[in-house]
Short mmCIF file of C-alpha atoms in Angstrom, two decimals:
data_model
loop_
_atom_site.label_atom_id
_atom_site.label_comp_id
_atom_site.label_asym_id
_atom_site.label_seq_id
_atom_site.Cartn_x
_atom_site.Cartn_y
_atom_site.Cartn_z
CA UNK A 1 21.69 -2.95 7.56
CA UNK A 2 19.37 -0.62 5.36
CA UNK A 3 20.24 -0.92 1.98
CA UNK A 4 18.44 1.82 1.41
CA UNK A 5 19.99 4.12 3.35
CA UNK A 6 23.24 3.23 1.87
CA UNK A 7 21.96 4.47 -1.96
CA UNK A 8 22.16 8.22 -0.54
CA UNK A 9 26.13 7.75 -1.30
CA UNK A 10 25.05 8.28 -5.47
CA UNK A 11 23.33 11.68 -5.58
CA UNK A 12 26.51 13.39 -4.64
CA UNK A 13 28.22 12.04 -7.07
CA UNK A 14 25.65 12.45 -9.92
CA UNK A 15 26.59 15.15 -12.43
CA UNK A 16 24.45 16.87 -15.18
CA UNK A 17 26.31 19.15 -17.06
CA UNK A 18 24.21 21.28 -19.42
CA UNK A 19 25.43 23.21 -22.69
CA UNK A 20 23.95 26.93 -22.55
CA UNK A 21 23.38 27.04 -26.20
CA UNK A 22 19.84 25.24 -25.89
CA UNK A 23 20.96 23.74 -22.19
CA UNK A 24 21.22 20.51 -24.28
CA UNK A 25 23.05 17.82 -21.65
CA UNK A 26 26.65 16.83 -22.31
CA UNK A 27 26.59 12.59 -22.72
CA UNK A 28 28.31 11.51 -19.58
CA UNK A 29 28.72 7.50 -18.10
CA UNK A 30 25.77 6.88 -16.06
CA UNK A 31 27.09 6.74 -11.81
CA UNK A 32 27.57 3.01 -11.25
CA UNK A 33 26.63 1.54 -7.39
CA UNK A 34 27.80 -2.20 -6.91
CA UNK A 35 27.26 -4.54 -3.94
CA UNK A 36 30.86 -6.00 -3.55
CA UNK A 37 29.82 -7.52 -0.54
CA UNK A 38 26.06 -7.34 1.19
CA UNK A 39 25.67 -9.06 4.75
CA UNK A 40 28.92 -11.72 4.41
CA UNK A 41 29.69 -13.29 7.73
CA UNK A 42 33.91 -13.02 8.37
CA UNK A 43 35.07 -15.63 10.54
CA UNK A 44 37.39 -18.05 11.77
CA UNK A 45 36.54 -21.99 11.37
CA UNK A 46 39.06 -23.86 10.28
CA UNK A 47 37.81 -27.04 10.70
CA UNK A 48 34.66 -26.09 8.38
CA UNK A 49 36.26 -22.45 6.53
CA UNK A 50 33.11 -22.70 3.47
CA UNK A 51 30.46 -22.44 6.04
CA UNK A 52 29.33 -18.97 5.59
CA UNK A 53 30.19 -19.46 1.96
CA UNK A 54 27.39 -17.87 -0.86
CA UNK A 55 27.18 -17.52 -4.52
CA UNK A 56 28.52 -13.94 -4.35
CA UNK A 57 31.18 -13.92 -1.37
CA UNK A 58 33.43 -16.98 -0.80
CA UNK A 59 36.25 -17.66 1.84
CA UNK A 60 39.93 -18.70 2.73
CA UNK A 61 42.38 -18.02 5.73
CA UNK A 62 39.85 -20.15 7.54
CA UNK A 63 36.65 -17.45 6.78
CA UNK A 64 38.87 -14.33 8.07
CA UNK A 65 39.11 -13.35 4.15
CA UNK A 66 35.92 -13.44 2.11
CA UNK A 67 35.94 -12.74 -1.86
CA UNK A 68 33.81 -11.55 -4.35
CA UNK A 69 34.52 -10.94 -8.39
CA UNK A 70 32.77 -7.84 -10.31
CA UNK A 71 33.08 -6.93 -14.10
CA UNK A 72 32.84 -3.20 -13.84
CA UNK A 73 32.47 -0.77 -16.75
CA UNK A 74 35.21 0.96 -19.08
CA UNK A 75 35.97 4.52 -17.43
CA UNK A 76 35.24 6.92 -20.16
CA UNK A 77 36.63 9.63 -18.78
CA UNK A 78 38.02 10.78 -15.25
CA UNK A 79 35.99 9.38 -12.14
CA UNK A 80 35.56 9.52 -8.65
CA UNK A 81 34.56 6.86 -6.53
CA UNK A 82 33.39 6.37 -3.17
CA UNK A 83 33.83 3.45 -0.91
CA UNK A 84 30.94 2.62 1.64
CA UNK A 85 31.35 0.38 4.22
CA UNK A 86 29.43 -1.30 7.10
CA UNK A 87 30.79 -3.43 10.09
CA UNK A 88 27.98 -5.22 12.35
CA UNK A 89 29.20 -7.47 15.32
CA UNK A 90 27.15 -11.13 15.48
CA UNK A 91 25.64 -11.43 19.09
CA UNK A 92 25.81 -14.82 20.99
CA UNK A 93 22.79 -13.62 23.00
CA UNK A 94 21.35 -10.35 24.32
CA UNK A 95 23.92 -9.20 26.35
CA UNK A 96 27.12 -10.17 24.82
CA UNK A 97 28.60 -10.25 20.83
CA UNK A 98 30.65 -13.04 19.40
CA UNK A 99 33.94 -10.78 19.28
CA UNK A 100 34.12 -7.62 21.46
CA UNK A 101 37.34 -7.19 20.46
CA UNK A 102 39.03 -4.71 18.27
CA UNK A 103 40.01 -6.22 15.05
CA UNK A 104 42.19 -4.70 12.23
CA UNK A 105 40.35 -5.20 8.54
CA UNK A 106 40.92 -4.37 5.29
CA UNK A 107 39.17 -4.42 1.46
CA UNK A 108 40.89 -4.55 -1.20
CA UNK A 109 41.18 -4.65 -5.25
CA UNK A 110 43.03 -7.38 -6.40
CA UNK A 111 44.55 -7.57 -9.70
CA UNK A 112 47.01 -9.24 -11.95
CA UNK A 113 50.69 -7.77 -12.28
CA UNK A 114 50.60 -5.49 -9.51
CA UNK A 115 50.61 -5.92 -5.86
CA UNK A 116 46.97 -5.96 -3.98
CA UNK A 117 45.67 -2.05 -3.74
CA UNK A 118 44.04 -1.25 -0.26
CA UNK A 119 40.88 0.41 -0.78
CA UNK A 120 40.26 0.80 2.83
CA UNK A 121 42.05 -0.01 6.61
CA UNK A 122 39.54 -0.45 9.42
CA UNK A 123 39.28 -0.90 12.76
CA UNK A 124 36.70 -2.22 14.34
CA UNK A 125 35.08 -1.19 17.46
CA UNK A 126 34.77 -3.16 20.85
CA UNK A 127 31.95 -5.30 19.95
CA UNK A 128 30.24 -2.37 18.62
CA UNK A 129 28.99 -1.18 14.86
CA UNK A 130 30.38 1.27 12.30
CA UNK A 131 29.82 2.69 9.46
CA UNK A 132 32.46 5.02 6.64
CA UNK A 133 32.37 6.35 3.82
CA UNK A 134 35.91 6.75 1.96
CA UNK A 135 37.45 8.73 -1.05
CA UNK A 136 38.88 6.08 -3.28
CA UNK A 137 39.35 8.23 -6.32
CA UNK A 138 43.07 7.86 -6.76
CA UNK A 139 42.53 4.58 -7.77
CA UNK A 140 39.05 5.24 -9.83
CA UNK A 141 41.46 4.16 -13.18
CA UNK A 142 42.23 0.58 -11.82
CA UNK A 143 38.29 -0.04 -11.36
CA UNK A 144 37.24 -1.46 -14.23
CA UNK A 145 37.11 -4.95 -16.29
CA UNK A 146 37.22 -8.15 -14.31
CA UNK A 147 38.06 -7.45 -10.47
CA UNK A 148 38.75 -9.13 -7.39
CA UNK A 149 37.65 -7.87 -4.11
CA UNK A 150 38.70 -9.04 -0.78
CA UNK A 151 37.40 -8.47 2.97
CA UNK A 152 39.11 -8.96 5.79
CA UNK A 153 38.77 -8.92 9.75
CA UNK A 154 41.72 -10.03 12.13
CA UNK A 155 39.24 -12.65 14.18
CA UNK A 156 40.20 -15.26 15.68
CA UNK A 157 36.34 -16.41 16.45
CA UNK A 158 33.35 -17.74 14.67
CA UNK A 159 31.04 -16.19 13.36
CA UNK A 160 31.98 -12.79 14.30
CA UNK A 161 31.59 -10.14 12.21
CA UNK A 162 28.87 -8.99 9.41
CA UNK A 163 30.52 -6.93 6.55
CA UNK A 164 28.62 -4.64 3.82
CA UNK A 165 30.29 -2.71 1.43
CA UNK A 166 29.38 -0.78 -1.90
CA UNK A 167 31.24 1.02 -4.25
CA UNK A 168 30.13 4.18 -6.13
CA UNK A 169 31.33 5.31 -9.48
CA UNK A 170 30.95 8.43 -11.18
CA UNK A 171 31.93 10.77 -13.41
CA UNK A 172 34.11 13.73 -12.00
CA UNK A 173 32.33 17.01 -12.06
CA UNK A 174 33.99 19.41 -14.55
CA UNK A 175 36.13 21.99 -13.03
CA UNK A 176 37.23 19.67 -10.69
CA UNK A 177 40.53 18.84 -12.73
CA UNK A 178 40.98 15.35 -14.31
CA UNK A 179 42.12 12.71 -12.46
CA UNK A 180 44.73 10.11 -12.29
CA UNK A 181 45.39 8.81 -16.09
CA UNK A 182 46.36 5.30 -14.47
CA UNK A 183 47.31 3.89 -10.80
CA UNK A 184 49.02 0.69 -9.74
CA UNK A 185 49.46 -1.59 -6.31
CA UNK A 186 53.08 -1.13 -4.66
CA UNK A 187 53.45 -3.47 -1.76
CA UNK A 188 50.90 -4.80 0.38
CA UNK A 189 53.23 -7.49 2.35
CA UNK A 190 51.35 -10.07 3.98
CA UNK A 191 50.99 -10.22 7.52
CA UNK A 192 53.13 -6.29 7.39
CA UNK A 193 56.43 -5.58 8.78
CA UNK A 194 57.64 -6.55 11.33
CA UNK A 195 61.56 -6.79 13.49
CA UNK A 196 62.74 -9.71 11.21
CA UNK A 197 61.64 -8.22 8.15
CA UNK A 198 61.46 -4.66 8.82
CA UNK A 199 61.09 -3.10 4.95
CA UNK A 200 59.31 -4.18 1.41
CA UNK A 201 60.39 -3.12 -2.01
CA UNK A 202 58.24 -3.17 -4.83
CA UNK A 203 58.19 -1.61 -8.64
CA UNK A 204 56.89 1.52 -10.17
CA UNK A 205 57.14 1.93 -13.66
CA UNK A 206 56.12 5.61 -14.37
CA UNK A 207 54.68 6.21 -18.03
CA UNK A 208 55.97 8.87 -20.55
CA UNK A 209 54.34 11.95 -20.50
CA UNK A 210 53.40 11.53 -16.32
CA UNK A 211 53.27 15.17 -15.05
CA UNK A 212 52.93 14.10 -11.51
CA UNK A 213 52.96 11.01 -9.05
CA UNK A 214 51.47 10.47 -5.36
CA UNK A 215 51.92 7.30 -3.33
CA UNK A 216 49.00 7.03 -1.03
CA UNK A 217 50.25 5.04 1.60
CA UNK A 218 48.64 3.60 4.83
CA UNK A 219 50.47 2.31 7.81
CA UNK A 220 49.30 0.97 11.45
CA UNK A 221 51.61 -0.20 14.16
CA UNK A 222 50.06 -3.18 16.13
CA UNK A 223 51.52 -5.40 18.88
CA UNK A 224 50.79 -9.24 19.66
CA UNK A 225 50.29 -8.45 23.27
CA UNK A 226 48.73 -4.66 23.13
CA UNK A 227 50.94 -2.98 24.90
CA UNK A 228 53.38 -0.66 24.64
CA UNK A 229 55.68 -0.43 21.11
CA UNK A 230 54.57 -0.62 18.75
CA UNK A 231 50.87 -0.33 19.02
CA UNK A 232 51.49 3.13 21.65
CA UNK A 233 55.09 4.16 20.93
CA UNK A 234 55.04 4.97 17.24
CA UNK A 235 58.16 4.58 15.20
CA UNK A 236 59.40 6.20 12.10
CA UNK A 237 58.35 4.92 8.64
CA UNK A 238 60.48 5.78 5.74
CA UNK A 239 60.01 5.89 1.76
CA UNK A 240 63.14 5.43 0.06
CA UNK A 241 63.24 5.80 -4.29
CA UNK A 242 65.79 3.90 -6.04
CA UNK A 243 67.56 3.47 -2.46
CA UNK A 244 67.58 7.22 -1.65
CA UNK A 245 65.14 8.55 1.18
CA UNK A 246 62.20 10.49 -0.04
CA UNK A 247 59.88 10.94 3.19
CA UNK A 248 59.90 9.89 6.53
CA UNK A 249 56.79 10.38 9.43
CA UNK A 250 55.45 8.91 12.44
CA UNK A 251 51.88 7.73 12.32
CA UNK A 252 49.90 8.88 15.47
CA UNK A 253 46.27 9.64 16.46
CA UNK A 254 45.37 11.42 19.52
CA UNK A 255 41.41 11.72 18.65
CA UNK A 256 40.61 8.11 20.10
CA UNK A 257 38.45 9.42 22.55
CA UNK A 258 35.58 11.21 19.97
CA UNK A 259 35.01 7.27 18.81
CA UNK A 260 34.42 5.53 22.34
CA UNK A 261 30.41 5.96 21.94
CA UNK A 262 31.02 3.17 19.20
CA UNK A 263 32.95 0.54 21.19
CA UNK A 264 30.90 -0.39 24.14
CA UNK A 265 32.78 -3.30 25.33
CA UNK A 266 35.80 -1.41 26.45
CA UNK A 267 37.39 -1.55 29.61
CA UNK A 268 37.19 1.27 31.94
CA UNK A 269 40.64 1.44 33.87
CA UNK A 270 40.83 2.52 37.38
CA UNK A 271 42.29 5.92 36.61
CA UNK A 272 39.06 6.79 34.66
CA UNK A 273 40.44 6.04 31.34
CA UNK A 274 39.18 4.03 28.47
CA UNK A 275 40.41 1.37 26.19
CA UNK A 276 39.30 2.82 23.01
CA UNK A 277 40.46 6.26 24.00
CA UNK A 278 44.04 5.86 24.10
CA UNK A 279 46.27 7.83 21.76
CA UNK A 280 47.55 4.92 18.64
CA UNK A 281 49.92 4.56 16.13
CA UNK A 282 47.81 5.57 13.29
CA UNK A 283 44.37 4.28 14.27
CA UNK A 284 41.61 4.22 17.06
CA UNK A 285 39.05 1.83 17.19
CA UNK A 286 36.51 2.20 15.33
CA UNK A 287 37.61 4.23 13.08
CA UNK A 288 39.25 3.74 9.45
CA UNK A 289 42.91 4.76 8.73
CA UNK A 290 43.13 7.32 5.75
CA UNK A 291 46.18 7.07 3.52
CA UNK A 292 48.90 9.46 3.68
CA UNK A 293 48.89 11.46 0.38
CA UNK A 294 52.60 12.01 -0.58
CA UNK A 295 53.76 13.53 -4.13
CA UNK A 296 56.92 12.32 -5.44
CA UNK A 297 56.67 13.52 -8.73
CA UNK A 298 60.80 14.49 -8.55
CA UNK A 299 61.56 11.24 -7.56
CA UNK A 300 59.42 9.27 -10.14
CA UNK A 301 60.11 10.50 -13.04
CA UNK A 302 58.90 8.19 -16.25
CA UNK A 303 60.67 5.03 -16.21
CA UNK A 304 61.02 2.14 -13.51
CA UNK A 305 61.65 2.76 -10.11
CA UNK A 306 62.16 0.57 -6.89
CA UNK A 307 60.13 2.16 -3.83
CA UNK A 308 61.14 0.70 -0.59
CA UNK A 309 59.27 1.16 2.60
CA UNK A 310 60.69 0.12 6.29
CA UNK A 311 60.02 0.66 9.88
CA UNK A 312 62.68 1.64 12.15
CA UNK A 313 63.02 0.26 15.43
CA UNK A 314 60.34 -2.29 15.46
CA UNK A 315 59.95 -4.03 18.87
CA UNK A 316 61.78 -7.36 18.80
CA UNK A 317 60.57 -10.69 20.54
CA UNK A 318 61.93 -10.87 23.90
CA UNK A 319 64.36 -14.72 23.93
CA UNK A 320 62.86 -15.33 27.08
CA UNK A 321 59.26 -14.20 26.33
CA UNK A 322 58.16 -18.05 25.29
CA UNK A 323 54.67 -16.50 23.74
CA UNK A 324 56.94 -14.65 21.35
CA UNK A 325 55.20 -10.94 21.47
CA UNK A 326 56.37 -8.54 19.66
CA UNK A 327 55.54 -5.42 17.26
CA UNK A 328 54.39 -5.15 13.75
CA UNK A 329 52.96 -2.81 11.23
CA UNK A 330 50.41 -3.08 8.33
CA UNK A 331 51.58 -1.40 5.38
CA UNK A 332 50.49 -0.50 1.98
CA UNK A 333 51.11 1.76 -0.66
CA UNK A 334 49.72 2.44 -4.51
CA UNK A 335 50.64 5.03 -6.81
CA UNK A 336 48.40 6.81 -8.96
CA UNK A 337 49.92 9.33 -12.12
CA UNK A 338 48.58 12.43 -13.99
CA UNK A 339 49.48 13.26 -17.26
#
């Protein structure tokens, strides 16, 4: 992975402003580019889970979670910041990689009295590379002081996966309107929802003087067996505040097909189709799943709130079925507030 490369991500974000009277420049924070994670190996060895282990990145969940700390600066002012990440598949020899599968991955921002905030949901390709770059500015207020960062790939093989990822930090450009005054994580339940437990509830307390709310919420349905529900029959996720129903959608992409030149160990089916190009409840391979943007500013009005979030209809283990398939969903949501 060029590093190099990568440091292209800070010139957008660098802004001059410049005073007419004398074009004298307006003190701003300098832009800020950190290494949360460069080149960690994500794996799955449980009889040895520290192997891949460094002075920057460390594991648990047998090496399929890798974690990193970072004291970042004090905002100063509204931000943006941009999320860059980098997925690289370890090859076992010329031909073949470690995992050609697709995996489900996340990063996140962990921190204390809130739930985990997802700063990104990825899929990986079939055994083949990618590469985003993501928005993360509704959550620019919660990045800063001591943080947490996690990575994680759904692998269930060792070593398998290579994982950069930088963050960028900058001041917002003026005219673009200020942005969020605070944010805070909602629910991130581990391991998602799933027929047993098909809904979360977590807390939202909204500050006095909060003009406006959005929950930024990101939701994939997966099955243990990939087929059918609820991986390719989407089902109906609904936000409820304070018990009453707020919004309700179906996840769905039908754009698979633009991402199969990045997952080149993919089955070709006899009928002409592809594995990565089939139509998914909120993802495609290879690609990363972009929260849903949803303003309840009616609903959350200052105070506390409960927000609940369930699936309807997820797909049950079969009795008989003694491998126990069945559907789930990753879910997350934060909430970020203007004043």
């Amino acid at each position: 992975m060029n590093r190099c490369e990568r440091r292209l991500v800070l010139p957008f974000l660098a802004v001059i402003v410049l005073v007419s009277a004398g074009c004298r420049p307006i003190e701003r924070p300098d832009p800020v580019s950190v290494d949360l994670f460069d080149e960690v190996t994500v794996h799955f060895t449980p009889n040895d889970p520290e192997k891949y282990d460094s002075p920057f990145a460390s594991a648990r969940d047998n090496g399929r979670v890798m974690t990193t700390y970072r004291e970042l600066p004090a905002a100063g002012g509204p931000r943006t910041a941009v999320l860059h990440l980098e997925v690289e598949p370890i090859r076992k020899d010329i031909r073949n990689v470690v995992d050609r599968w697709d995996r489900a991955g996340w990063v996140r921002l962990v921190k204390p009295g809130m739930a985990p905030v997802e700063l990104c949901r990825f899929m990986t390709a079939y055994g083949g590379e990618i590469e985003h770059t993501v928005d993360i500015s509704h959550v620019a207020p919660l990045l800063t002081g001591h943080c947490e960062f996690e990575v994680f790939i759904d692998t269930w093989v060792s070593p398998a996966w290579v994982v950069g990822v930088e963050l960028a930090i900058a001041p917002a450009a003026p005219g673009m309107g200020a942005g969020p005054a605070w944010a805070a994580g909602v629910v991130f339940p581990d391991g998602g929802l799933n027929a047993e437990t098909p809904e979360v509830t977590g807390t939202i307390v909204v500050p006095e003087g909060t003009r406006r709310v959005q929950v930024a919420a990101i939701t994939t349905g997966h099955c243990t067996d990939g087929r059918d529900a609820d991986e390719f029959i989407t089902k109906d996720n609904v936000l409820l505040v304070d018990g009453e129903e707020v919004y309700r959608w179906r996840p769905w992409r039908d754009d698979c097909g633009e991402f199969r030149a990045v997952n080149p160990y993919c089955a070709k089916w006899a009928d002409g189709s592809w594995s990565s190009d089939y139509s998914r409840s909120g993802w495609c391979p290879g690609d990363v799943a972009l929260p849903v943007m949803i303003d309840l500013s009616d609903a959350l009005t200052p105070g506390a709130h409960t927000l609940t979030w369930k699936v309807e209809d997820i797909r049950a283990a079969d009795p008989e079925d003694p491998d126990n398939h069945h559907g789930y969903w990753r879910v997350s949501a934060s909430v970020s507030g203007w004043r």
